[in-house]
Coordinates of C-alpha atoms and ligand atoms in Angstrom, one line a residue:
M627 CA -80.1 90.3 178.2
L628 CA -78.9 93.2 175.6
K629 CA -75.2 92.0 175.5
L630 CA -73.2 96.1 175.1
D631 CA -69.2 95.6 174.7
F632 CA -68.7 97.7 176.9
H633 CA -69.7 98.6 180.4
P634 CA -69.7 101.8 181.7
A635 CA -69.3 102.7 185.4
G636 CA -72.7 104.9 186.7
R637 CA -76.0 105.5 185.4
H638 CA -76.4 106.2 181.7
F639 CA -77.6 110.0 181.2
L640 CA -80.9 110.2 179.3
Q641 CA -81.0 113.9 178.3
I642 CA -83.2 113.5 175.3
P643 CA -86.8 115.5 175.6
G644 CA -88.6 112.1 175.9
P645 CA -88.3 109.2 177.0
S646 CA -87.1 110.5 180.0
P647 CA -85.5 108.7 183.0
V648 CA -87.9 106.2 184.6
P649 CA -87.8 107.2 188.6
D650 CA -86.7 104.4 190.3
R651 CA -90.2 104.5 192.6
I652 CA -91.8 104.2 188.6
L653 CA -90.0 101.5 188.2
R654 CA -90.3 99.3 191.2
A655 CA -94.1 100.1 191.2
M656 CA -94.1 98.2 187.3
S657 CA -92.1 95.2 189.0
L658 CA -95.5 93.9 190.8
P659 CA -97.7 91.0 189.5
T660 CA -99.7 91.9 186.7
I661 CA -103.0 91.4 187.5
D662 CA -105.9 90.2 186.0
H663 CA -107.7 92.8 184.3
R664 CA -111.3 91.9 184.8
G665 CA -110.4 91.5 188.2
P666 CA -111.6 93.8 191.4
E667 CA -108.2 94.9 191.9
F668 CA -107.6 96.3 188.4
G669 CA -110.8 98.2 188.2
A670 CA -109.9 100.2 192.0
L671 CA -106.4 100.6 190.3
G672 CA -108.4 101.6 186.5
L673 CA -110.8 104.2 188.6
Q674 CA -107.9 105.5 190.8
V675 CA -105.3 106.4 187.8
L676 CA -108.4 107.7 185.6
S677 CA -109.0 110.4 188.0
G678 CA -105.7 111.4 189.0
I679 CA -104.7 111.9 185.5
Q680 CA -107.6 114.4 185.2
K681 CA -105.8 116.7 187.5
I682 CA -102.6 116.5 185.8
F683 CA -105.1 117.9 182.4
K684 CA -106.8 120.0 184.5
T685 CA -110.1 118.7 183.3
T686 CA -113.1 117.0 185.0
Q687 CA -114.3 115.8 181.6
P688 CA -112.9 112.1 180.8
V689 CA -109.3 111.3 179.4
V690 CA -109.2 108.3 177.3
I691 CA -106.2 105.8 177.7
Y692 CA -104.5 103.9 175.1
P693 CA -102.5 101.6 175.3
A694 CA -100.3 102.8 172.2
S695 CA -97.6 105.8 172.0
G696 CA -98.8 109.3 171.3
T697 CA -99.0 108.7 167.4
G698 CA -101.7 106.9 168.7
A699 CA -103.3 109.0 170.4
W700 CA -103.1 111.7 168.1
E701 CA -104.6 109.4 165.5
A702 CA -107.4 108.6 167.8
A703 CA -107.8 112.4 168.2
L704 CA -108.8 113.3 164.4
T705 CA -110.8 109.9 164.0
N706 CA -113.0 110.1 167.0
T707 CA -114.2 114.1 166.2
L708 CA -113.4 114.7 161.9
S709 CA -115.1 112.9 158.6
P710 CA -113.3 112.1 155.5
G711 CA -112.3 115.1 153.6
D712 CA -113.1 117.7 156.2
T713 CA -110.5 120.8 155.7
V714 CA -108.3 120.7 159.0
L715 CA -106.2 124.1 159.4
M716 CA -102.6 122.8 161.6
Y717 CA -99.8 125.2 162.1
E718 CA -96.1 124.1 161.4
T719 CA -94.2 124.8 164.7
G720 CA -91.6 122.1 163.8
H721 CA -91.4 118.5 163.2
F722 CA -94.0 117.1 165.2
A723 CA -96.7 119.6 164.2
T724 CA -95.5 118.6 160.7
L725 CA -95.8 115.0 161.5
W726 CA -99.0 115.0 162.4
K727 CA -100.2 116.9 159.5
K728 CA -99.1 114.5 156.8
M729 CA -100.8 111.5 159.3
A730 CA -104.6 114.0 159.0
E731 CA -103.4 113.4 155.0
A732 CA -103.0 109.8 155.4
L733 CA -106.2 109.8 156.9
G734 CA -108.4 111.3 154.2
L735 CA -108.1 115.1 155.7
K736 CA -107.3 118.2 154.0
P737 CA -105.1 120.0 156.3
E738 CA -104.1 123.5 155.7
F739 CA -101.0 124.1 156.9
I740 CA -99.7 127.8 158.1
G741 CA -97.1 129.1 159.5
L742 CA -93.7 131.8 159.4
P743 CA -92.0 130.5 156.3
G744 CA -88.4 128.4 156.6
I745 CA -86.5 128.4 159.5
E746 CA -87.6 131.1 161.1
G747 CA -91.4 129.3 161.8
W748 CA -90.0 126.7 163.9
R749 CA -87.8 129.0 166.1
R750 CA -91.4 130.6 167.5
G751 CA -94.9 129.0 168.4
V752 CA -98.0 128.7 166.7
Q753 CA -99.2 132.9 165.7
A754 CA -102.4 133.4 166.7
D755 CA -103.5 136.1 165.0
A756 CA -103.0 134.1 161.6
I757 CA -105.4 131.0 162.3
E758 CA -108.2 134.1 163.5
A759 CA -107.9 135.7 160.0
R760 CA -107.5 132.2 158.0
L761 CA -111.1 131.4 160.4
R762 CA -112.6 134.5 159.6
A763 CA -111.9 134.5 155.7
D764 CA -113.8 130.6 156.4
T765 CA -117.1 132.4 156.4
S766 CA -118.7 129.2 155.3
H767 CA -117.4 127.0 158.2
T768 CA -115.2 124.5 155.8
I769 CA -112.7 124.1 158.7
K770 CA -114.0 121.1 160.8
A771 CA -110.6 121.5 163.4
V772 CA -107.4 123.8 164.4
C773 CA -105.3 121.6 165.5
V774 CA -101.4 123.3 167.4
V775 CA -99.0 121.7 168.8
H776 CA -98.3 123.0 172.4
N777 CA -94.7 122.0 173.1
E778 CA -92.9 121.6 170.4
T779 CA -90.4 118.8 171.0
S780 CA -88.5 119.7 168.3
T781 CA -86.7 122.9 168.5
G782 CA -88.4 123.6 172.5
V783 CA -90.7 126.5 171.7
T784 CA -94.2 126.1 173.5
S785 CA -97.4 128.0 172.3
N786 CA -99.8 130.1 173.6
I787 CA -103.1 127.6 173.7
A788 CA -105.8 130.2 175.1
A789 CA -104.3 132.6 172.6
V790 CA -105.6 130.4 170.2
R791 CA -109.1 129.8 172.3
K792 CA -109.0 133.5 172.1
A793 CA -108.4 133.8 168.0
I794 CA -111.6 131.2 167.1
D795 CA -113.7 132.8 169.7
A796 CA -113.0 136.4 168.0
A797 CA -113.7 134.3 164.9
K798 CA -117.0 132.9 166.5
H799 CA -115.7 129.6 164.5
P800 CA -117.5 126.7 165.5
A801 CA -113.6 124.3 164.9
L802 CA -112.9 122.3 167.5
L803 CA -109.2 122.9 169.2
L804 CA -107.2 120.2 169.6
V805 CA -103.8 120.1 170.9
D806 CA -101.4 118.5 171.3
T807 CA -99.2 118.2 174.9
I808 CA -97.3 115.1 174.5
S809 CA -94.3 116.5 175.9
G810 CA -96.1 119.5 178.2
L811 CA -97.9 117.6 180.0
A812 CA -97.1 117.2 183.7
A813 CA -93.6 119.8 183.2
A814 CA -95.3 122.8 181.4
D815 CA -98.7 124.8 182.9
Y816 CA -101.6 123.0 180.9
R817 CA -105.3 123.8 181.3
H818 CA -107.3 121.9 179.7
D819 CA -111.4 122.7 180.6
E820 CA -110.1 126.5 181.5
W821 CA -108.6 127.3 178.0
G822 CA -111.4 125.1 175.8
V823 CA -109.5 122.8 174.5
D824 CA -111.3 119.7 172.7
V825 CA -109.1 117.2 172.5
T826 CA -106.0 117.0 174.2
V827 CA -103.6 114.5 173.2
S828 CA -100.8 113.5 175.4
G829 CA -98.0 110.6 176.4
S830 CA -96.6 109.2 179.1
Q831 CA -92.6 109.2 178.4
K832 CA -92.0 112.8 178.8
G833 CA -93.4 114.7 181.7
L834 CA -94.9 111.6 183.3
M835 CA -91.7 109.7 184.0
L836 CA -92.9 106.9 182.2
P837 CA -91.6 104.4 179.5
P838 CA -93.4 105.0 176.4
G839 CA -96.4 102.8 176.7
I840 CA -99.5 104.5 177.1
S841 CA -101.2 108.1 175.6
F842 CA -104.4 110.0 176.1
N843 CA -107.2 112.3 174.8
A844 CA -108.5 114.5 176.9
V845 CA -112.0 115.4 175.8
S846 CA -114.3 118.1 175.9
K847 CA -118.4 117.9 175.6
K848 CA -118.1 119.6 172.5
A849 CA -115.4 117.2 170.9
I850 CA -117.5 113.8 172.3
E851 CA -121.2 115.5 170.5
A852 CA -118.6 115.5 167.2
S853 CA -117.8 112.0 168.0
K854 CA -121.3 111.1 166.9
T855 CA -121.6 112.3 164.1
A856 CA -117.6 111.7 162.7
K857 CA -117.0 109.5 159.6
L858 CA -113.6 108.8 159.8
P859 CA -113.3 104.4 160.6
R860 CA -112.4 104.0 164.2
A861 CA -112.5 101.0 165.7
F862 CA -109.4 99.9 168.7
W863 CA -109.5 104.2 169.2
G864 CA -113.3 104.8 169.5
W865 CA -114.2 106.4 173.2
T866 CA -117.5 105.4 173.0
E867 CA -116.8 102.1 174.2
I868 CA -114.1 103.3 176.0
I869 CA -115.8 106.0 178.4
E870 CA -118.8 103.8 179.3
M871 CA -116.2 100.9 180.7
N872 CA -114.3 103.0 182.0
K873 CA -117.1 104.4 184.5
T874 CA -115.9 101.7 186.2
G875 CA -112.5 101.4 186.1
Y876 CA -111.9 98.6 183.1
W877 CA -111.3 98.7 179.2
P878 CA -113.2 97.4 176.3
Y879 CA -109.6 95.0 175.8
T880 CA -106.7 94.6 178.0
P881 CA -105.1 97.5 179.5
N882 CA -101.3 98.7 179.5
T883 CA -101.5 97.3 184.0
N884 CA -97.6 97.2 184.4
L885 CA -97.8 100.9 183.1
L886 CA -101.1 101.6 184.8
Y887 CA -99.2 101.1 188.2
G888 CA -96.2 103.2 186.9
L889 CA -98.6 106.0 186.3
N890 CA -100.3 105.3 189.5
E891 CA -96.6 106.7 191.2
A892 CA -95.8 108.7 189.0
L893 CA -99.2 110.6 189.5
D894 CA -98.7 110.2 193.4
M895 CA -95.0 112.0 192.9
I896 CA -96.1 114.6 190.9
L897 CA -99.3 115.7 193.1
E898 CA -97.1 115.2 196.1
E899 CA -94.6 118.3 194.7
G900 CA -97.4 120.1 193.5
L901 CA -98.0 121.1 190.0
D902 CA -97.0 124.4 190.2
N903 CA -93.9 123.5 192.4
V904 CA -93.2 120.8 189.8
F905 CA -94.0 123.7 186.5
A906 CA -91.3 126.5 189.2
R907 CA -89.0 123.5 188.7
H908 CA -88.8 123.3 184.9
D909 CA -89.3 127.3 184.9
R910 CA -86.4 127.4 186.8
L911 CA -83.9 124.9 184.7
S912 CA -84.4 125.9 181.4
A913 CA -83.9 129.2 182.7
A914 CA -80.6 127.4 183.9
C915 CA -80.1 125.4 181.2
R916 CA -80.6 129.0 178.6
L917 CA -78.5 131.0 180.4
A918 CA -75.6 128.5 179.8
V919 CA -75.8 128.0 176.2
N920 CA -75.7 131.9 175.4
T921 CA -72.2 132.1 177.6
W922 CA -70.9 129.1 175.6
G923 CA -72.0 131.8 172.7
L924 CA -74.2 130.0 171.0
E925 CA -77.8 130.9 170.1
V926 CA -80.4 128.5 171.1
Q927 CA -83.2 127.9 168.9
C928 CA -86.1 129.4 170.4
A929 CA -85.9 132.7 169.3
D930 CA -89.3 134.9 170.9
P931 CA -88.5 134.7 175.4
T932 CA -91.9 134.8 175.6
V933 CA -92.2 130.8 174.6
Y934 CA -89.3 129.2 176.0
S935 CA -89.8 126.1 176.5
P936 CA -89.5 124.4 180.2
I937 CA -89.2 120.7 178.9
L938 CA -86.1 121.4 176.8
T939 CA -83.4 123.3 174.8
G940 CA -82.6 123.6 171.5
V941 CA -79.5 124.5 171.0
M942 CA -77.9 125.4 167.3
T943 CA -74.4 125.4 166.6
P944 CA -72.2 127.4 164.5
E945 CA -71.7 126.9 161.5
G946 CA -69.0 124.0 160.0
F947 CA -69.4 122.0 163.2
D948 CA -72.0 119.0 162.2
A949 CA -74.6 118.9 166.3
D950 CA -75.1 115.4 165.4
A951 CA -71.1 114.9 165.7
I952 CA -70.8 116.4 168.9
R953 CA -73.9 114.2 170.2
K954 CA -71.4 110.9 169.2
T955 CA -68.1 112.8 170.6
I956 CA -70.4 113.3 173.9
Y957 CA -72.2 109.9 174.0
E958 CA -68.9 108.2 173.5
R959 CA -67.2 109.8 176.1
F960 CA -69.5 110.5 178.5
N961 CA -72.3 108.3 178.1
M962 CA -75.1 110.8 177.8
S963 CA -77.8 110.9 175.1
L964 CA -79.3 114.0 173.9
G965 CA -81.5 114.8 171.2
T966 CA -81.3 114.8 167.6
G967 CA -82.4 118.2 165.8
L968 CA -85.6 116.2 163.5
G969 CA -86.5 117.7 160.1
K970 CA -85.2 120.7 158.5
M971 CA -83.0 121.4 161.7
K972 CA -81.2 118.1 161.2
G973 CA -77.1 118.2 161.8
R974 CA -77.3 122.7 163.0
M975 CA -78.4 121.9 166.7
F976 CA -79.4 119.0 169.1
R977 CA -81.7 119.0 172.7
I978 CA -81.1 119.4 176.2
G979 CA -83.7 117.5 177.8
H980 CA -84.8 118.7 181.4
L981 CA -87.8 117.3 181.8
G982 CA -90.1 114.8 184.5
E983 CA -87.3 114.3 187.0
A984 CA -84.7 116.5 186.1
N985 CA -83.0 118.4 189.3
D986 CA -80.6 121.0 189.8
L987 CA -77.4 118.3 190.0
S988 CA -78.7 116.6 187.4
L989 CA -79.0 120.1 185.1
M990 CA -75.4 120.9 186.0
A991 CA -74.3 117.2 185.6
T992 CA -76.1 117.1 181.6
L993 CA -74.3 120.7 180.9
A994 CA -71.1 119.6 182.7
G995 CA -71.2 117.2 180.3
C996 CA -71.7 119.1 176.8
E997 CA -69.8 121.6 177.8
M998 CA -66.8 119.5 177.8
G999 CA -68.1 117.4 174.7
L1000 CA -68.3 121.3 172.5
K1001 CA -64.5 121.7 173.9
I1002 CA -63.6 118.3 172.7
A1003 CA -65.5 119.0 169.4
G1004 CA -63.1 121.9 169.1
V1005 CA -66.3 124.6 169.4
K1006 CA -64.6 128.2 170.5
L1007 CA -67.1 128.6 174.0
A1008 CA -67.3 132.6 174.8
G1009 CA -67.3 131.4 178.5
S1010 CA -68.1 128.6 180.8
G1011 CA -72.0 127.8 180.6
V1012 CA -71.6 125.3 183.7
V1013 CA -70.4 128.6 186.3
A1014 CA -72.7 130.8 184.9
A1015 CA -75.4 128.2 185.6
M1016 CA -74.7 127.4 189.2
E1017 CA -74.6 131.4 190.2
Y1018 CA -77.9 130.9 188.6
L1019 CA -79.7 127.7 190.4
A1020 CA -77.6 128.9 194.0
E1021 CA -78.9 132.0 193.9
Q1022 CA -83.0 131.0 193.9
K1023 CA -84.8 130.8 196.6
I1024 CA -85.8 126.4 197.2
P1025 CA -88.2 125.9 200.0
P1026 CA -85.1 123.1 201.6
L1027 CA -86.5 119.4 201.6
K1028 CA -88.1 118.8 205.2
I1029 CA -88.7 115.2 206.5
A1030 CA -92.4 115.3 207.4
A1031 CA -92.8 115.5 210.7
Ligands
PLP730 C1 -93.1 112.7 171.3 C2 -94.1 113.3 170.6 C3 -94.9 112.8 170.0 C4 -94.9 112.0 168.7 O1 -95.0 110.2 170.4 P1 -94.7 109.0 170.3 O2 -95.2 108.9 171.7 O3 -93.3 108.8 169.8 O4 -95.7 108.1 169.3 C5 -95.7 113.8 169.1 N1 -95.3 114.9 169.1 C6 -94.7 115.8 170.5 C7 -95.2 116.9 170.9 C8 -93.9 114.4 171.1 O5 -93.3 115.5 171.9

């Protein structure tokens, strides 16, 4: 056992934007015995999760499940579809978009990184018109893929993927569209088929409420076609063999059996609640959270109200207050973890996660911890965000809990 030198009462508040808290139902499902991954029981489980996950991506195409973190599925998306030296158009929305670009460079691709300059670019989503303009100028079609992040977890800003699709179509450009919704899936509306996405990358430990350890590539027919001629080396990540074996519910290697039990349970929970209700819950919690931040007199990182993230809220700390020192105070005093500022935002912001199994009361506890922590840290607050959020939540018309007959 990991020994801590303290034993805090109650549960830890894991309010970072992933990993998100894992519900008891999922933890129990994962505690089942590990079975033979070539046996009959496993095949049934495999088929069940592979078809269930398609509903979450809103696709009828294959979804590849890797025993890897999201970063692995990023690599899979690039290596399956592209060749050494290919130019890819990537859009800088924040730290995760920047990391994906670094990976593209490391793999021998030529990323062109566009975006609004400085911190401003980290406060807004993808500007689809800039993508359209760049693609129109690329008359020889050297750009092979457009890569964007749907929910930029480092800032709390989403991007309009349908608008990016439109931009590519308007430019009549054949580039593939690759989208990272590692933190957006099962929390923000996402439509792989309808939005014409070629590869959607996601992971387990955010909206899906699972521990880290599995990740996904939802693919399109066009992406599969591209994979037949793409020349970047790939072995473990190669789609062909996995998709072939998945038809019977198995994998070419040992999959992450217990996490797949968890995924099966998570899919049940999400589909029982209903995807639209899940999205509405995230929207409601994020609206209450932003109201609290504004009532404190602090600024939300996202500067464009049309692309606020339902998953997390980035809170900018006032001049002279180190966001990480405030996070440390809150952790030590209230046993709550908040997200640190990443990259360009280090020390200037903290991130409040309200994703996965989050509900009204877990958000209220989180906001109370933040409000008390900010006060302890000496930040002068304009008003009580907790009171404002409570009033907002109390006014919302939510269908009452009912016991099924
Ligand atoms: C979490 C996250 C990643 C990285 O995923 P890992 O599971 O840590 O490898 C990439 N992109 C986004 C948007 C994320 O939220």
